[in-house]
Amino acid sequence: MRERIQDCYADFDVETGVLRVGNSRIEKVMRLHGSFFGTEKITDRFENEEWAGEALLWQRCPVLGAQEQPVSHFEAVVQDTPGVRPHLKTTLTLAGKNGTVWYEYRVFPEIPFVFSQIFAERKGVLDIAQIQNDSLHCTGVESQYVQSRNGQT
């Protein structure tokens, strides 16, 4: 699915889990894998430069379990409200058994920046013991944080 406004675009490929958001100046490419999300690369199209790590740093989506395969929904709409320049608002919604996460991206024509926000909502009865146990089975930055909080290096 692809949506456009002027030079702005957003595209989500359900098969590969790749989300692309950008305009003629910048592009941000992210990948979804189960309940993990990561930025693959950012490209400055004006300067023809690309930033990408040697390996993707996966981060677990808030409120979703590490082994979960959430239901995803992609939506891109043109926002044209008084007082704000017309722009493209993209939302990737991930719904799981413990809650929902919304990744929201906004891109404006000819502005070399992708604005992003994350919203999360937990549902159901909270099982604190299970949440603490889940926090010990994380990856990347989360794992480093948990280990440092537990006095491990």
mmCIF file of C-alpha atoms in Angstrom:
data_model
loop_
_atom_site.group_PDB
_atom_site.id
_atom_site.type_symbol
_atom_site.label_atom_id
_atom_site.label_comp_id
_atom_site.label_asym_id
_atom_site.label_seq_id
_atom_site.Cartn_x
_atom_site.Cartn_y
_atom_site.Cartn_z
ATOM 1 C CA MET A 1 0.000 0.000 0.000
ATOM 2 C CA ARG A 2 1.395 3.409 -0.955
ATOM 3 C CA GLU A 3 0.148 6.932 -0.236
ATOM 4 C CA ARG A 4 1.530 10.253 -1.542
ATOM 5 C CA ILE A 5 1.248 14.019 -1.096
ATOM 6 C CA GLN A 6 3.484 16.190 -3.275
ATOM 7 C CA ASP A 7 6.966 14.669 -2.809
ATOM 8 C CA CYS A 8 6.058 12.734 0.398
ATOM 9 C CA TYR A 9 5.319 9.007 0.416
ATOM 10 C CA ALA A 10 4.741 6.085 2.750
ATOM 11 C CA ASP A 11 4.735 2.413 1.869
ATOM 12 C CA PHE A 12 4.374 -0.756 3.950
ATOM 13 C CA ASP A 13 5.091 -4.205 2.500
ATOM 14 C CA VAL A 14 3.212 -6.750 4.619
ATOM 15 C CA GLU A 15 5.212 -9.685 3.205
ATOM 16 C CA THR A 16 8.666 -8.317 4.097
ATOM 17 C CA GLY A 17 7.644 -6.094 7.031
ATOM 18 C CA VAL A 18 9.412 -3.108 5.447
ATOM 19 C CA LEU A 19 8.038 0.393 6.120
ATOM 20 C CA ARG A 20 9.377 3.293 4.017
ATOM 21 C CA VAL A 21 8.576 6.909 4.852
ATOM 22 C CA GLY A 22 10.133 9.874 3.110
ATOM 23 C CA ASN A 23 10.148 12.664 0.573
ATOM 24 C CA SER A 24 12.497 13.996 -2.107
ATOM 25 C CA ARG A 25 15.059 14.948 0.585
ATOM 26 C CA ILE A 26 15.075 12.023 3.062
ATOM 27 C CA GLU A 27 13.947 8.422 3.442
ATOM 28 C CA LYS A 28 13.667 6.292 6.578
ATOM 29 C CA VAL A 29 13.410 2.514 6.128
ATOM 30 C CA MET A 30 12.253 0.349 9.044
ATOM 31 C CA ARG A 31 11.600 -3.375 9.340
ATOM 32 C CA LEU A 32 9.037 -5.220 11.450
ATOM 33 C CA HIS A 33 9.683 -8.813 12.521
ATOM 34 C CA GLY A 34 7.081 -10.238 14.903
ATOM 35 C CA SER A 35 6.994 -7.888 17.881
ATOM 36 C CA PHE A 36 10.429 -6.396 17.077
ATOM 37 C CA PHE A 37 11.016 -3.223 15.085
ATOM 38 C CA GLY A 38 14.228 -1.666 13.833
ATOM 39 C CA THR A 39 15.540 1.097 11.582
ATOM 40 C CA GLU A 40 17.423 -0.337 8.601
ATOM 41 C CA LYS A 41 18.700 2.919 7.159
ATOM 42 C CA ILE A 42 18.194 6.628 6.735
ATOM 43 C CA THR A 43 19.068 8.200 3.396
ATOM 44 C CA ASP A 44 19.798 11.887 2.806
ATOM 45 C CA ARG A 45 18.773 12.088 -0.842
ATOM 46 C CA PHE A 46 19.943 15.692 -1.266
ATOM 47 C CA GLU A 47 23.539 14.904 -0.184
ATOM 48 C CA ASN A 48 23.342 11.307 -1.442
ATOM 49 C CA GLU A 49 24.444 9.894 1.949
ATOM 50 C CA GLU A 50 23.144 6.800 3.717
ATOM 51 C CA TRP A 51 23.359 5.856 7.397
ATOM 52 C CA ALA A 52 22.998 2.192 8.278
ATOM 53 C CA GLY A 53 24.530 -0.015 10.920
ATOM 54 C CA GLU A 54 26.398 -3.205 10.163
ATOM 55 C CA ALA A 55 23.511 -5.137 11.716
ATOM 56 C CA LEU A 56 19.964 -4.131 12.538
ATOM 57 C CA LEU A 57 19.393 -3.356 16.227
ATOM 58 C CA TRP A 58 16.015 -4.906 16.961
ATOM 59 C CA GLN A 59 13.915 -3.283 19.662
ATOM 60 C CA ARG A 60 10.872 -4.969 21.128
ATOM 61 C CA CYS A 61 7.635 -3.058 20.688
ATOM 62 C CA PRO A 62 6.265 -1.806 24.027
ATOM 63 C CA VAL A 63 3.525 -3.973 25.652
ATOM 64 C CA LEU A 64 3.976 -6.811 23.135
ATOM 65 C CA GLY A 65 5.436 -10.168 24.130
ATOM 66 C CA ALA A 66 8.807 -11.215 22.716
ATOM 67 C CA GLN A 67 7.362 -14.318 20.992
ATOM 68 C CA GLU A 68 4.214 -12.564 19.820
ATOM 69 C CA GLN A 69 3.118 -12.170 16.192
ATOM 70 C CA PRO A 70 0.942 -9.043 16.404
ATOM 71 C CA VAL A 71 -1.754 -8.093 13.929
ATOM 72 C CA SER A 72 -0.539 -5.094 11.913
ATOM 73 C CA HIS A 73 -2.511 -2.329 10.255
ATOM 74 C CA PHE A 74 -0.984 0.376 8.033
ATOM 75 C CA GLU A 75 -2.635 3.707 7.323
ATOM 76 C CA ALA A 76 -1.322 6.791 5.543
ATOM 77 C CA VAL A 77 -3.461 9.906 5.258
ATOM 78 C CA VAL A 78 -2.914 13.423 4.021
ATOM 79 C CA GLN A 79 -3.289 15.883 6.894
ATOM 80 C CA ASP A 80 -4.426 19.360 5.862
ATOM 81 C CA THR A 81 -5.516 21.165 9.016
ATOM 82 C CA PRO A 82 -5.521 24.913 9.687
ATOM 83 C CA GLY A 83 -2.239 26.198 11.109
ATOM 84 C CA VAL A 84 -0.155 23.204 9.974
ATOM 85 C CA ARG A 85 1.421 22.681 6.564
ATOM 86 C CA PRO A 86 -0.163 19.848 4.586
ATOM 87 C CA HIS A 87 1.770 16.648 5.235
ATOM 88 C CA LEU A 88 1.578 12.873 5.193
ATOM 89 C CA LYS A 89 0.735 11.119 8.466
ATOM 90 C CA THR A 90 1.555 7.414 8.554
ATOM 91 C CA THR A 91 0.472 5.070 11.332
ATOM 92 C CA LEU A 92 1.569 1.461 11.764
ATOM 93 C CA THR A 93 -0.618 -0.189 14.416
ATOM 94 C CA LEU A 94 0.449 -3.450 16.063
ATOM 95 C CA ALA A 95 -2.149 -5.235 18.194
ATOM 96 C CA GLY A 96 -1.220 -8.099 20.498
ATOM 97 C CA LYS A 97 -2.689 -10.034 23.412
ATOM 98 C CA ASN A 98 -1.381 -7.561 26.032
ATOM 99 C CA GLY A 99 -1.977 -4.289 24.231
ATOM 100 C CA THR A 100 -1.561 -2.114 21.170
ATOM 101 C CA VAL A 101 1.326 -0.004 19.866
ATOM 102 C CA TRP A 102 0.993 2.825 17.360
ATOM 103 C CA TYR A 103 4.081 4.013 15.467
ATOM 104 C CA GLU A 104 3.242 7.394 13.969
ATOM 105 C CA TYR A 105 5.374 9.145 11.350
ATOM 106 C CA ARG A 106 4.857 12.562 9.777
ATOM 107 C CA VAL A 107 6.713 13.840 6.748
ATOM 108 C CA PHE A 108 6.351 17.301 5.243
ATOM 109 C CA PRO A 109 7.095 18.265 1.638
ATOM 110 C CA GLU A 110 10.718 19.313 1.084
ATOM 111 C CA ILE A 111 11.650 19.138 4.799
ATOM 112 C CA PRO A 112 14.545 16.665 5.348
ATOM 113 C CA PHE A 113 13.177 15.130 8.546
ATOM 114 C CA VAL A 114 10.795 12.306 9.477
ATOM 115 C CA PHE A 115 8.941 13.125 12.693
ATOM 116 C CA SER A 116 8.066 10.074 14.803
ATOM 117 C CA GLN A 117 6.090 9.192 17.915
ATOM 118 C CA ILE A 118 5.197 5.956 19.670
ATOM 119 C CA PHE A 119 1.977 5.395 21.588
ATOM 120 C CA ALA A 120 1.269 2.254 23.607
ATOM 121 C CA GLU A 121 -1.737 0.965 25.510
ATOM 122 C CA ARG A 122 -1.711 -2.081 27.776
ATOM 123 C CA LYS A 123 -4.920 -4.049 28.224
ATOM 124 C CA GLY A 124 -6.187 -6.758 30.522
ATOM 125 C CA VAL A 125 -5.055 -7.772 33.993
ATOM 126 C CA LEU A 126 -1.392 -7.000 34.590
ATOM 127 C CA ASP A 127 0.653 -9.962 35.745
ATOM 128 C CA ILE A 128 3.697 -8.241 37.279
ATOM 129 C CA ALA A 129 5.645 -11.502 37.702
ATOM 130 C CA GLN A 130 5.147 -12.316 34.010
ATOM 131 C CA ILE A 131 6.142 -8.783 32.958
ATOM 132 C CA GLN A 132 9.349 -9.014 35.022
ATOM 133 C CA ASN A 133 10.103 -12.445 33.554
ATOM 134 C CA ASP A 134 9.511 -11.123 30.008
ATOM 135 C CA SER A 135 11.909 -8.242 30.670
ATOM 136 C CA LEU A 136 14.722 -10.757 31.224
ATOM 137 C CA HIS A 137 14.194 -12.192 27.721
ATOM 138 C CA CYS A 138 14.859 -9.101 25.661
ATOM 139 C CA THR A 139 17.457 -8.111 23.100
ATOM 140 C CA GLY A 140 19.654 -5.194 22.080
ATOM 141 C CA VAL A 141 19.438 -2.024 24.122
ATOM 142 C CA GLU A 142 16.743 -3.504 26.384
ATOM 143 C CA SER A 143 19.037 -6.389 27.326
ATOM 144 C CA GLN A 144 21.910 -4.038 28.149
ATOM 145 C CA TYR A 145 19.589 -1.920 30.286
ATOM 146 C CA VAL A 146 18.146 -4.909 32.180
ATOM 147 C CA GLN A 147 21.618 -6.345 32.805
ATOM 148 C CA SER A 148 22.930 -3.022 34.134
ATOM 149 C CA ARG A 149 19.866 -2.662 36.398
ATOM 150 C CA ASN A 150 20.541 -6.160 37.761
ATOM 151 C CA GLY A 151 24.224 -5.371 38.425
ATOM 152 C CA GLN A 152 25.459 -7.500 35.539
ATOM 153 C CA THR A 153 27.916 -6.215 32.936
#
